[in-house]
Coordinates of C-alpha atoms in Angstrom, one line a residue:
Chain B
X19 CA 14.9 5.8 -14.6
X20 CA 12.2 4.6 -17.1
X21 CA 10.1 3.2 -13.9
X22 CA 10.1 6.4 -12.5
X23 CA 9.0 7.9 -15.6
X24 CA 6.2 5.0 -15.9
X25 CA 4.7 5.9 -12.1
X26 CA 4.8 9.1 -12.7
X27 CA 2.7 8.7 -15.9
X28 CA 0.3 6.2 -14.0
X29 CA -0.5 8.6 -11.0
X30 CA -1.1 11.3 -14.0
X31 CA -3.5 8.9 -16.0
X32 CA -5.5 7.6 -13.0
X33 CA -5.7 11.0 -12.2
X34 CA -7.5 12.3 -15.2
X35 CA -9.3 9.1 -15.7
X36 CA -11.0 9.7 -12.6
X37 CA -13.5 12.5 -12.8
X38 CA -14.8 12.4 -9.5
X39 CA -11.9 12.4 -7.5
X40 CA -10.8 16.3 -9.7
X41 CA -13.7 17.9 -8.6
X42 CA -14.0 16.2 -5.2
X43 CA -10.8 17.0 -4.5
X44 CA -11.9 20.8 -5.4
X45 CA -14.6 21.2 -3.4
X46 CA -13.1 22.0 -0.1
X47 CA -11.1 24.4 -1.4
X48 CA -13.5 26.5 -2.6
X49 CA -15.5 26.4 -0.4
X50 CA -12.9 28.0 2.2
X51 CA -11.8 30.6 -0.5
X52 CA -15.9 31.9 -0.8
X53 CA -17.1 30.5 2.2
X54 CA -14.1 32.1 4.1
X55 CA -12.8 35.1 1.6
X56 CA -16.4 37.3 1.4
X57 CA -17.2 36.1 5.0
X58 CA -14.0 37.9 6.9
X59 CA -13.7 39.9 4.1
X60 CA -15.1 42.6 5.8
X61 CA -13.5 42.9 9.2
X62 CA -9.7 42.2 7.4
X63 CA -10.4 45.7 5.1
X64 CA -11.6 47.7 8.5
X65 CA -8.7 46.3 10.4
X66 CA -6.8 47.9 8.1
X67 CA -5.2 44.9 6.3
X68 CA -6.7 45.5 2.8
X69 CA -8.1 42.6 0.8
X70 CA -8.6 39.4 2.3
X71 CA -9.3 37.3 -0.7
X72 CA -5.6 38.9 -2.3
X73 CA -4.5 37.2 0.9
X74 CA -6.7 33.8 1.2
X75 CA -6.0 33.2 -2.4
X76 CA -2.2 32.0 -1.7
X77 CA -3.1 29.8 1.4
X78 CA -6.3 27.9 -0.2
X79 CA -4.0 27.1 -2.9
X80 CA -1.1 25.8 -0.4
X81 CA -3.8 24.4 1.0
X82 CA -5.1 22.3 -2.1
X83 CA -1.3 21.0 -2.6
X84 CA -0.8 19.9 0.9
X85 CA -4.5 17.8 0.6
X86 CA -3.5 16.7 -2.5
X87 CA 0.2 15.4 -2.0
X88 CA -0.8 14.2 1.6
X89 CA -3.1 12.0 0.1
X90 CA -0.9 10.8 -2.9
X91 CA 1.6 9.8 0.1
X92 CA -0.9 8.0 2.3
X93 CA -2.8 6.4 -0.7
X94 CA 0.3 4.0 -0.5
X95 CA -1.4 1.8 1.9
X96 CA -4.1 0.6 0.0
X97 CA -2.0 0.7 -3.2
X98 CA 0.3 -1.7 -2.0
X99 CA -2.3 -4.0 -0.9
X100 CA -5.1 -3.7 -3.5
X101 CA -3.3 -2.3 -6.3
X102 CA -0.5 -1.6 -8.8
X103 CA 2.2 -0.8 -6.6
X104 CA 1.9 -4.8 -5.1
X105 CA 3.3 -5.6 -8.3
X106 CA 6.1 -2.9 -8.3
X107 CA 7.1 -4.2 -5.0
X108 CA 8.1 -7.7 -6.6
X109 CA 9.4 -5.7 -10.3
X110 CA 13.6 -5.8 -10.3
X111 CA 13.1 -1.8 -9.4
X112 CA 14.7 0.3 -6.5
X113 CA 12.3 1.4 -3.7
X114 CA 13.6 4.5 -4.3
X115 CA 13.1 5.2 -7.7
X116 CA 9.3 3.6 -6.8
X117 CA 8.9 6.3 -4.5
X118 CA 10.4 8.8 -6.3
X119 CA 8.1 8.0 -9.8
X120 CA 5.2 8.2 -7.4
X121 CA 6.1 11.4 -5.9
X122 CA 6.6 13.3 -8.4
X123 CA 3.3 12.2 -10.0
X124 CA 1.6 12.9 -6.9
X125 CA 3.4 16.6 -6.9
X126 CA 2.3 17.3 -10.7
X127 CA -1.1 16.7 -10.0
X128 CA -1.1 18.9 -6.7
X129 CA 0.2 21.8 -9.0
X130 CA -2.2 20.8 -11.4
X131 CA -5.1 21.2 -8.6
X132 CA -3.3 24.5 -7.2
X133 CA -3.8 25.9 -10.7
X134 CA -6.8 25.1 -11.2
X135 CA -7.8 26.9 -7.7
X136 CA -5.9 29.6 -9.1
X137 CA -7.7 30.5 -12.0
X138 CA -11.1 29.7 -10.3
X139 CA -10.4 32.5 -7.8
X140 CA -10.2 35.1 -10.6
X141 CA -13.9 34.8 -10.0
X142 CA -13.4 35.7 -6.5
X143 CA -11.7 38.7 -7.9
X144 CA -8.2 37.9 -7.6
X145 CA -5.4 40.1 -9.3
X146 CA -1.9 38.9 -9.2
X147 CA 0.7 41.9 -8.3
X148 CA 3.5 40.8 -10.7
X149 CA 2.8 38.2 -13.6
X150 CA 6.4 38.3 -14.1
X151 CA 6.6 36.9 -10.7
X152 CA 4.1 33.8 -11.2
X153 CA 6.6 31.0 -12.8
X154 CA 8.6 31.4 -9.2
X155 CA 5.2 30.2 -7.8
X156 CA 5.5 27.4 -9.4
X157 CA 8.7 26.1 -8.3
X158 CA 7.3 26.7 -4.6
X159 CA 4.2 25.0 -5.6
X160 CA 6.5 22.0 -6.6
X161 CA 8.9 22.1 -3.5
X162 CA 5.8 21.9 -1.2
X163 CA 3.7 19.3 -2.9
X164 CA 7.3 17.0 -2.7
X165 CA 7.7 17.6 1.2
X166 CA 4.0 16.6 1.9
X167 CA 3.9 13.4 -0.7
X168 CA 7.3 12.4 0.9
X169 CA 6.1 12.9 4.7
X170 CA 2.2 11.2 3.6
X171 CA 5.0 8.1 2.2
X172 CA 6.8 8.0 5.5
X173 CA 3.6 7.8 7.3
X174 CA 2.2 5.5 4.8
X175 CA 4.8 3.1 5.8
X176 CA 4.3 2.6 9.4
X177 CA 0.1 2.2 8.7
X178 CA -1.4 -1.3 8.5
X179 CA -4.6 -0.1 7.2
X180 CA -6.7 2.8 6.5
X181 CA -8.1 3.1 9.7
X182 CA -5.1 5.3 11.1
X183 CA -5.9 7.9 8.6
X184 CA -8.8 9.4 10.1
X185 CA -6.7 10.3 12.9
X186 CA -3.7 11.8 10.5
X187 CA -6.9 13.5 9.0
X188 CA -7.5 15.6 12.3
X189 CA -4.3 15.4 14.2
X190 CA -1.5 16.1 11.5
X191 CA -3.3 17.2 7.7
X192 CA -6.0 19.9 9.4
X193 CA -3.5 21.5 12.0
X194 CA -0.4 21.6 9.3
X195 CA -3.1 23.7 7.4
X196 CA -4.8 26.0 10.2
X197 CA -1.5 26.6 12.1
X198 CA 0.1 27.7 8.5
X199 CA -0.6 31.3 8.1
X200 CA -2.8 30.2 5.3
X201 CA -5.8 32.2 6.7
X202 CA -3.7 35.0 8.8
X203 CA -1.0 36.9 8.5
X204 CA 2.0 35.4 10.6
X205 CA 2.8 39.2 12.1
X206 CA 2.2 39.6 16.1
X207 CA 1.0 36.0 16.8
X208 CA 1.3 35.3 20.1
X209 CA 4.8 33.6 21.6
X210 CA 3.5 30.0 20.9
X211 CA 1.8 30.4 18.0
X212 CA 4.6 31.7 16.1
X213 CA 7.0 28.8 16.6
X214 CA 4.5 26.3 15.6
X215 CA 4.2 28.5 12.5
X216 CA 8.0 28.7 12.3
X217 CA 8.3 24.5 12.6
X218 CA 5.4 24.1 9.9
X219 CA 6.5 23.4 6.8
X220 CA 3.7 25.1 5.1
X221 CA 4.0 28.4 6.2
X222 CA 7.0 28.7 4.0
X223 CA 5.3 27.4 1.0
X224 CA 2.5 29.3 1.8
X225 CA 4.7 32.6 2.1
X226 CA 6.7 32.0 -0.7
X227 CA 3.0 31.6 -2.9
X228 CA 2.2 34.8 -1.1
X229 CA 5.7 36.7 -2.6
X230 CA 5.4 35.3 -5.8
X231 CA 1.5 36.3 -6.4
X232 CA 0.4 39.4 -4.5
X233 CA 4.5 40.5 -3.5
X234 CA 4.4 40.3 0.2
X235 CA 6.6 38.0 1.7
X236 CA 6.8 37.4 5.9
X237 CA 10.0 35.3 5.8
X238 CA 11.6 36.2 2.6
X239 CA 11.9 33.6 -0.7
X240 CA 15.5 32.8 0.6
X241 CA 14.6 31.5 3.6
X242 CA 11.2 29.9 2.5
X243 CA 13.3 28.0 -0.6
X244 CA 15.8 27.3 2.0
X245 CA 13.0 25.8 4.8
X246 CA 11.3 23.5 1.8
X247 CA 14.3 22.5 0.0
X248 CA 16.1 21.1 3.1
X249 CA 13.0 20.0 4.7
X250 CA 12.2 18.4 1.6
X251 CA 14.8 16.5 0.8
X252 CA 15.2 14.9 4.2
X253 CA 11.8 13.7 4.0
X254 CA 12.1 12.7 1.0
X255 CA 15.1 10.3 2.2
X256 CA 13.7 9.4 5.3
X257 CA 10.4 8.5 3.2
X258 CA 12.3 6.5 0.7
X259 CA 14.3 4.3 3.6
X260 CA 11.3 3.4 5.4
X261 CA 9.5 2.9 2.1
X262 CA 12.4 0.3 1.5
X263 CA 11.9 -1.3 4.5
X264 CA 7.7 -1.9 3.9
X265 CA 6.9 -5.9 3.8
X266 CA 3.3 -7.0 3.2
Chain N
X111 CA 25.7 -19.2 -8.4
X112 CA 25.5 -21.3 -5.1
X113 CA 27.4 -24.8 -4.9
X114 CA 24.6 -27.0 -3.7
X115 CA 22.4 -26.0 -6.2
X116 CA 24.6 -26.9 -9.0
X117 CA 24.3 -30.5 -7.4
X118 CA 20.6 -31.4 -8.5
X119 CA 17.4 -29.8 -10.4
X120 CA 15.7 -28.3 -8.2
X121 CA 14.9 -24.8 -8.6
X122 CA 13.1 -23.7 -5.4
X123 CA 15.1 -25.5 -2.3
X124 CA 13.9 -24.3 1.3
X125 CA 15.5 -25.7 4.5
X126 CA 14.2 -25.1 8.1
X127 CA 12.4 -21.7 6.9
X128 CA 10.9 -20.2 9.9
X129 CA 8.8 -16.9 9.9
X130 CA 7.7 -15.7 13.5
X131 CA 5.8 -12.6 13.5
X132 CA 5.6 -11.5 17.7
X133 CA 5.3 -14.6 19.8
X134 CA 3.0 -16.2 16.6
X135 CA 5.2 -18.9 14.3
X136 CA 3.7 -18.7 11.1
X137 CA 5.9 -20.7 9.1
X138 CA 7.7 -23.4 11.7
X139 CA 11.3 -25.2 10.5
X140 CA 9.7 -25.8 6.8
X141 CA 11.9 -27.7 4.2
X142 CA 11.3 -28.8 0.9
X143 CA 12.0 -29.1 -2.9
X144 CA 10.6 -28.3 -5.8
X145 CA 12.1 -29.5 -8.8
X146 CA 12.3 -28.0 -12.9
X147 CA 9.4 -27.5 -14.6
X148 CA 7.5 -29.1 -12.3
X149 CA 3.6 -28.2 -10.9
X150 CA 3.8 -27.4 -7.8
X151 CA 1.0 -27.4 -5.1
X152 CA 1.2 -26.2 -1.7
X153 CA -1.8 -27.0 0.3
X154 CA -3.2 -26.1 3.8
X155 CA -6.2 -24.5 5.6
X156 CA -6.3 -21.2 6.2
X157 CA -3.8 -19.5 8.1
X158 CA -1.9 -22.8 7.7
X159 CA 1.2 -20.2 6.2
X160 CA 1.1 -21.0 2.9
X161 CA 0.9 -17.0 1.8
X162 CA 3.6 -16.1 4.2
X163 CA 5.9 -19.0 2.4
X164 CA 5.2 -17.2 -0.6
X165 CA 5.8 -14.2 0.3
X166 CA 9.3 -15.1 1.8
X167 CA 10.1 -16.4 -1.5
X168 CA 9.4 -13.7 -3.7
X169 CA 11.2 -11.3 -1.3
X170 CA 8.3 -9.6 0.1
X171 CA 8.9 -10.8 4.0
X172 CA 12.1 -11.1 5.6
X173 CA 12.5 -14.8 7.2
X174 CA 13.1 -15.6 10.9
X175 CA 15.7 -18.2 10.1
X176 CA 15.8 -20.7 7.6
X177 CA 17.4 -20.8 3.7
X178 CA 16.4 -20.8 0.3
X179 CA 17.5 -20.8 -3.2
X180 CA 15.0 -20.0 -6.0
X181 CA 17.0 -20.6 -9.3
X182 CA 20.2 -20.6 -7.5
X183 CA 20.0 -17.2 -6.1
X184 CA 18.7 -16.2 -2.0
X185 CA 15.4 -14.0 -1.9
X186 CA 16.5 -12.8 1.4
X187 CA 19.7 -10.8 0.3
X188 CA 19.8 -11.5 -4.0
X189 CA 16.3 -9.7 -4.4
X190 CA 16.8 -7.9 -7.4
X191 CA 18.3 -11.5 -9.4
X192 CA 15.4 -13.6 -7.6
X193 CA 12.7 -10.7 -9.0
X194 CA 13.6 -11.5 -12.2
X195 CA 13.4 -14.8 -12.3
X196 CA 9.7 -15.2 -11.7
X197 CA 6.4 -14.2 -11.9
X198 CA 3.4 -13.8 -9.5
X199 CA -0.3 -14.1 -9.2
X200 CA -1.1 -12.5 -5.6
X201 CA -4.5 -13.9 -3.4
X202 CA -5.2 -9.8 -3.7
X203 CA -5.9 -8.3 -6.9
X204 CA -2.5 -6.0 -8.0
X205 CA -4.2 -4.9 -11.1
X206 CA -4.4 -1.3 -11.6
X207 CA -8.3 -0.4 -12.7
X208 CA -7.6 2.8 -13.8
X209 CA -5.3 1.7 -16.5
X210 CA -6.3 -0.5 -19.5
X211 CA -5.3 -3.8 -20.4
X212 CA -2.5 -2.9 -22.7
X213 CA -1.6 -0.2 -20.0
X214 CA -1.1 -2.7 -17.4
X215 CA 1.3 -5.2 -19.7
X216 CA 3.3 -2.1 -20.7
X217 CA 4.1 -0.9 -17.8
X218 CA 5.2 -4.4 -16.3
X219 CA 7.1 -4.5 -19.7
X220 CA 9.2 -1.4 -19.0
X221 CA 9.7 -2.0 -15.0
X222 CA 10.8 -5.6 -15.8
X223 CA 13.2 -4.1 -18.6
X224 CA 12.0 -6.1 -21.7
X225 CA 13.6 -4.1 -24.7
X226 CA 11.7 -1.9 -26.9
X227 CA 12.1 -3.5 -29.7
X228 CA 10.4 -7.1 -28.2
X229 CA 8.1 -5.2 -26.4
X230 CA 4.9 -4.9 -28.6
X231 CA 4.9 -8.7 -29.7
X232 CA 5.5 -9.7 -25.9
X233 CA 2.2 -8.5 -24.9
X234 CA 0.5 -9.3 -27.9
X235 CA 1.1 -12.8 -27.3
X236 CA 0.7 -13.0 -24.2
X237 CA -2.8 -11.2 -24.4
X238 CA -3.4 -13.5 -26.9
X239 CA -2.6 -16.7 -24.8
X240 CA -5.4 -15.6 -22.1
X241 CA -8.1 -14.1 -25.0
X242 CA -7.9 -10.6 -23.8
X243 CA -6.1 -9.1 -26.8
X244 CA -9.5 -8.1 -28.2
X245 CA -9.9 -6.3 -24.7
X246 CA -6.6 -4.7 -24.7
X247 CA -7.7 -1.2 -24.6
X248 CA -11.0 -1.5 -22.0
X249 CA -10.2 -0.3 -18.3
X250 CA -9.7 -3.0 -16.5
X251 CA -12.3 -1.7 -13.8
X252 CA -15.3 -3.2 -15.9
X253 CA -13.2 -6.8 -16.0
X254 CA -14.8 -9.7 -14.6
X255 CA -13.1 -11.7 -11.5
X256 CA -11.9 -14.0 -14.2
X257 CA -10.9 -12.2 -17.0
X258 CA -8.6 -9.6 -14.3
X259 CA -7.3 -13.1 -13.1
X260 CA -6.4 -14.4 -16.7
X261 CA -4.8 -10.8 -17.2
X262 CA -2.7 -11.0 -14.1
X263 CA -1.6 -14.6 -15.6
X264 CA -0.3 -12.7 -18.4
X265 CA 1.3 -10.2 -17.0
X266 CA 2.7 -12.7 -14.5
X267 CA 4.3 -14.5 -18.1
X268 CA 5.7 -11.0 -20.1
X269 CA 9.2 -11.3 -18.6
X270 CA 9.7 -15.0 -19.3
X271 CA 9.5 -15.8 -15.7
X272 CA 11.2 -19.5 -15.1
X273 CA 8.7 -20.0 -11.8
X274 CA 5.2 -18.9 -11.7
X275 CA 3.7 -18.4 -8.4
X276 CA 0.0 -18.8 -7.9
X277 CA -1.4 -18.0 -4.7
X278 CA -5.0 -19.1 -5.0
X279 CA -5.6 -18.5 -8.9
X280 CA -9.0 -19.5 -9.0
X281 CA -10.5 -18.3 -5.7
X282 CA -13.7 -16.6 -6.5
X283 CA -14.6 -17.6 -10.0
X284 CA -16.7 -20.4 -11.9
X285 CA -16.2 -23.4 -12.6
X286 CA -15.4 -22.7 -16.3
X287 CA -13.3 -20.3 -15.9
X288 CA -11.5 -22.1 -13.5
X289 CA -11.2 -24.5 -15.6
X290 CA -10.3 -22.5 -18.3
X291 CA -7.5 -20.9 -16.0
X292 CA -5.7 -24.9 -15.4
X293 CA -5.8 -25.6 -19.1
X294 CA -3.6 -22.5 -19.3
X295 CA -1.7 -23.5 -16.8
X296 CA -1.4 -26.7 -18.1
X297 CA -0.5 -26.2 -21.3
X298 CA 2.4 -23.0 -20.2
X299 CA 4.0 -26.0 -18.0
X300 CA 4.1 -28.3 -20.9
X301 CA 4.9 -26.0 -23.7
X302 CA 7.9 -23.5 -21.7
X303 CA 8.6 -25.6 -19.2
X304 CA 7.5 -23.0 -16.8
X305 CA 7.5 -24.1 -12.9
X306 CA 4.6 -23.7 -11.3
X307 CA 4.3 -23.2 -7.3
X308 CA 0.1 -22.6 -6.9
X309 CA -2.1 -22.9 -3.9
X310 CA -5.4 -23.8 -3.9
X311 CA -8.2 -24.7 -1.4
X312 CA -10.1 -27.0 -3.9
X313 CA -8.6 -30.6 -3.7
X314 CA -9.8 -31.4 -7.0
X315 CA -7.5 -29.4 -8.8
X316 CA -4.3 -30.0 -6.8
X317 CA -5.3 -33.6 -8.0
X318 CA -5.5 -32.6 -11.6
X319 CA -3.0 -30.6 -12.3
X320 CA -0.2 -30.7 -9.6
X321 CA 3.0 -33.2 -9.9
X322 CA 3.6 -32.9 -6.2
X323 CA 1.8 -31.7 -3.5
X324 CA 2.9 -31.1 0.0
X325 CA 0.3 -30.2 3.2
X326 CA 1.1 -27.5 5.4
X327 CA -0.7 -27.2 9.0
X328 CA 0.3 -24.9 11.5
X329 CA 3.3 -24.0 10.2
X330 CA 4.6 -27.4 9.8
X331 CA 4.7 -29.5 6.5
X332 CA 2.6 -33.0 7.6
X333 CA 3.0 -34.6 4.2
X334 CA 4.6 -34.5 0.8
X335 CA 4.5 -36.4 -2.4
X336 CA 3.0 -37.2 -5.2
X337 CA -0.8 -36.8 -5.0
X338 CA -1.0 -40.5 -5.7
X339 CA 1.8 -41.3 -3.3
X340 CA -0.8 -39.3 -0.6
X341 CA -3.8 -40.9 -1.4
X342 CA -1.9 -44.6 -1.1
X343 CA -0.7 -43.6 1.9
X344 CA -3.5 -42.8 3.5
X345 CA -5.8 -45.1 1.7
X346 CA -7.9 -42.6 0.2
X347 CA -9.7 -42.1 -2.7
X348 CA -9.6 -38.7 -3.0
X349 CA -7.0 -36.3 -2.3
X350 CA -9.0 -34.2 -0.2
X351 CA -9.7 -37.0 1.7
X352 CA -5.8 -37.5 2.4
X353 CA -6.2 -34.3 3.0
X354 CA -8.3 -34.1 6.0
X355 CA -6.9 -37.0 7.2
X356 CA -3.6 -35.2 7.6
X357 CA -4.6 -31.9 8.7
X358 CA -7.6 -33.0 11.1
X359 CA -11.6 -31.4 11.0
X360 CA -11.4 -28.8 13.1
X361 CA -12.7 -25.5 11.4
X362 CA -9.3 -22.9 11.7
X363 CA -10.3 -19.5 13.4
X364 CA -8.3 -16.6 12.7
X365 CA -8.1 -13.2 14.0
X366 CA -9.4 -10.9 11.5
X367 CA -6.9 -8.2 11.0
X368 CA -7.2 -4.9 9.7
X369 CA -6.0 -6.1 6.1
X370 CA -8.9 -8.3 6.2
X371 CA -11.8 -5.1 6.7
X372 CA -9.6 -3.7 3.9
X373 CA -10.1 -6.9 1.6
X374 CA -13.9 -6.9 2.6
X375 CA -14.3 -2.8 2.0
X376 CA -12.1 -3.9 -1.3
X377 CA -14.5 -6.1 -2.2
X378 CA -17.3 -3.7 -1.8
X379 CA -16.1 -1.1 -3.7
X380 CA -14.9 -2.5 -6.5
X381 CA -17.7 -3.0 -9.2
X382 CA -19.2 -5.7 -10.6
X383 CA -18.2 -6.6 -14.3
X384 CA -20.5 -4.9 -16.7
X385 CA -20.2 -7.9 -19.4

């Protein structure tokens, strides 16, 4: 268990070693919560919907963890050719517990970014519902940044290079995020629409955020615990097997 | 413990190792012996197979077909016994630049298990060994191609590995710090009685430093022995002499793959040492 501990600790130092990467990683974020939140603002209060940043807030931050976690997964690639994790490869460790250090590292820091998005978007002029409510966001905020740093692993092991990740860029990271309900509500989407919502992971972490911060939920905490618990877990083993399988 | 190995001294044996990646044999039907606390040089041009080899042996690659023992235990199914019993010096950096010096030791200290209680001296003197202990708590990222080089030496050493593998130490650097690199390496073989298994594209090294020496070429070992033995047999008077006159002049053209555009945009990226 101490190597877990000791990846863990290493994704959280590089992390805040590396000032550029923090507020890189913040920029897109923000920029859909103002760029987004004051621009639609307006047409979402005179549909009738109420306040659009109250409901963008949720979904950028969902949206921070999956970049975040995504990336931690997929950063594998490089990491085991250029870096550290070369070297773990060879250490008398499991795969698993390799995996499983790096995972959870990569999942602290998403939460890490998703509170930091958080309490920038008090400036926006966010007001959470319940404050009593907040500490179930983070166990959602956890459960999500594990399935997407588990699924960016899997991914991770099938690349060569970097040059495939362009590709998970537009055709996997950008649609798991648009097709989410991160930036509308999941309520009379047409027929298609909402079963890709219903087979994206994110919508439930993206709903759950939603119940725990401004108490509106569309599929209920049960059932989004239920969705990124079980989903989680099997990507998290299907992750860890092919990461056991990676040669270099 | 396996019964053949009981038999002699040799702590890496390899018989009819094959690796075939798609219809390309990288490694063809390879056999040989390297004995206890013995220098070790594996020599070839590129893309002869001599990383592949490596990587076979420290259970990074599956082989094709083939066996081998390294310390009396198979680094095909016995990884986690055969992990312990060596340490490596990879062609690509495996540094972590984010972390310090002492950052990098500890944490190979706690995956490799070396107790608590040892811990602290372990690195000191191992830092000492290579002259870094006075660096120990600079990023690594601002290292020299050397000094990460002497650093992944000593890391390499923490766990008291009984085989040290070297896959082209000194690629890159000067010719002092190469040097400075063989007198470590030197002086670890004499002093623990480490084995070393290095490769190395400069002749004049292999020459200096290894006790054997054996030429791969496409796959196939063309020669082994002593670089003396090589040189007589040839009638040389160098070894890289012997060794073009085993493995031909031709100029070796490989496919570049996307790992090498990664080890070029490495190369790019990573910065130049400030000191």
């Amino acid at each position: 268990m101490n190597a877990v501990y000791i990846l863990w600790l290493r994704q959280l130092k590089r992390y805040f070693r590396s000032k550029s990467r923090i507020v890189g990683a913040l920029g897109q974020p923000l920029l859909f919560l103002f760029a987004l939140g004051f621009g639609f603002g307006p047409i979402y209060q005179q549909a009738g919907q109420g306040d659009y940043i109250q409901f963008l807030v949720p979904g950028i931050m969902a949206m921070t963890i999956l970049f975040t976690s995504m990336f931690t997964g997929i950063e594998i690639i490089w990491d085991r050719q250029f870096g550290f994790l070369k070297e773990t490869l060879v250490a008398p460790v499991s795969r698993f517990h390799i995996m499983l250090g790096r995972s959870l590292g990569g999942a602290t820091i998403a939460i890490f970014q998703g509170f930091v998005v958080f309490s920038i978007s008090f400036v926006a002029g966010f007001k959470v519902e319940n404050w009593l409510m907040a500490p179930i966001a983070i166990v959602f905020m956890f459960l999500t940044a594990m399935l997407f740093t588990a699924l960016g692993t899997a991914i991770a092991s099938f690349l060569e290079d970097m040059q495939g990740f362009q590709l998970i860029m537009s055709f996997l990271i950008m649609p798991t995020f648009f097709l989410s309900g991160a930036l509308f509500p999941l309520e009379g989407l047409p027929g298609v629409l909402t079963y890709i919502t219903m087979f994206n992971p994110l919508s439930y972490g993206v709903d759950a955020l939603r119940g725990a911060l401004i108490g509106s939920t569309h599929f209920g905490f049960l059932v989004d615990f239920a969705a990124l618990g079980i989903g989680g877990t099997i990507l998290l083993f299907i992750g860890g097997y092919l990461f056991s399988k990676v040669q270099i | 413990m396996h019964e053949a190995y009981l038999k002699n001294d040799s702590i890496i044996q390899v018989r009819n190792l094959t690796k075939k990646f798609k219809d390309f044999t990288a490694v063809d039907d390879v056999s040989f012996d390297v004995r206890r606390g013995e220098i070790f040089a594996f020599l070839g041009p590129n893309g002869a197979g001599k990383t592949t080899t490596i990587k076979m042996l420290t259970t990074l690659l599956q082989p094709t077909s083939g066996e081998m023992l390294l310390d009396g235990f198979d680094p095909a199914r016995e990884q986690n016994e055969v992990r312990r019993s060596f340490g490596i010096v990879f062609q690509d950096p495996s540094l972590d630049d984010e972390l310090t010096t002492y950052e990098n030791m500890y944490f190979h200290a706690v995956l490799y298990k070396i107790p608590k209680s040892t811990r602290k001296a372990r690195i000191e003197e191992m830092l000492k060994f290579v002259q870094l202990w006075g660096r120990r708590d600079d990023q690594v990222k601002f290292f020299s191609g050397g000094m990460k080089r002497r650093l992944e030496i000593a890391r390499g050493l923490l766990h008291l590995p009984k085989i040290l593998f070297l896959d082209e130490p000194t690629l890159g650097l000067d010719p002092q710090t190469r040097n400075l690199i063989w007198e470590h390496i030197k002086d670890l073989n004499k002093k623990e009685h480490i084995t070393v298994f290095l490769t190395t594209h400069i002749m004049e090294e292999a020459d200096r430093v290894a006790d054997k020496v054996a030429i791969i070429d496409h796959g196939k070992i063309v020669a082994q022995g002593t670089p003396r033995e090589l040189k007589e047999r040839t009638g040389s008077a160098t070894l890289e002499e012997a060794f073009l006159t085993y493995t031909g002049k031709t100029i070796r053209e490989e496919e570049a793959t996307g790992l090498d555009n990664m080890r070029m945009a490495s190369k790019m990226w990573t910065r130049k040492a400030r000191r």
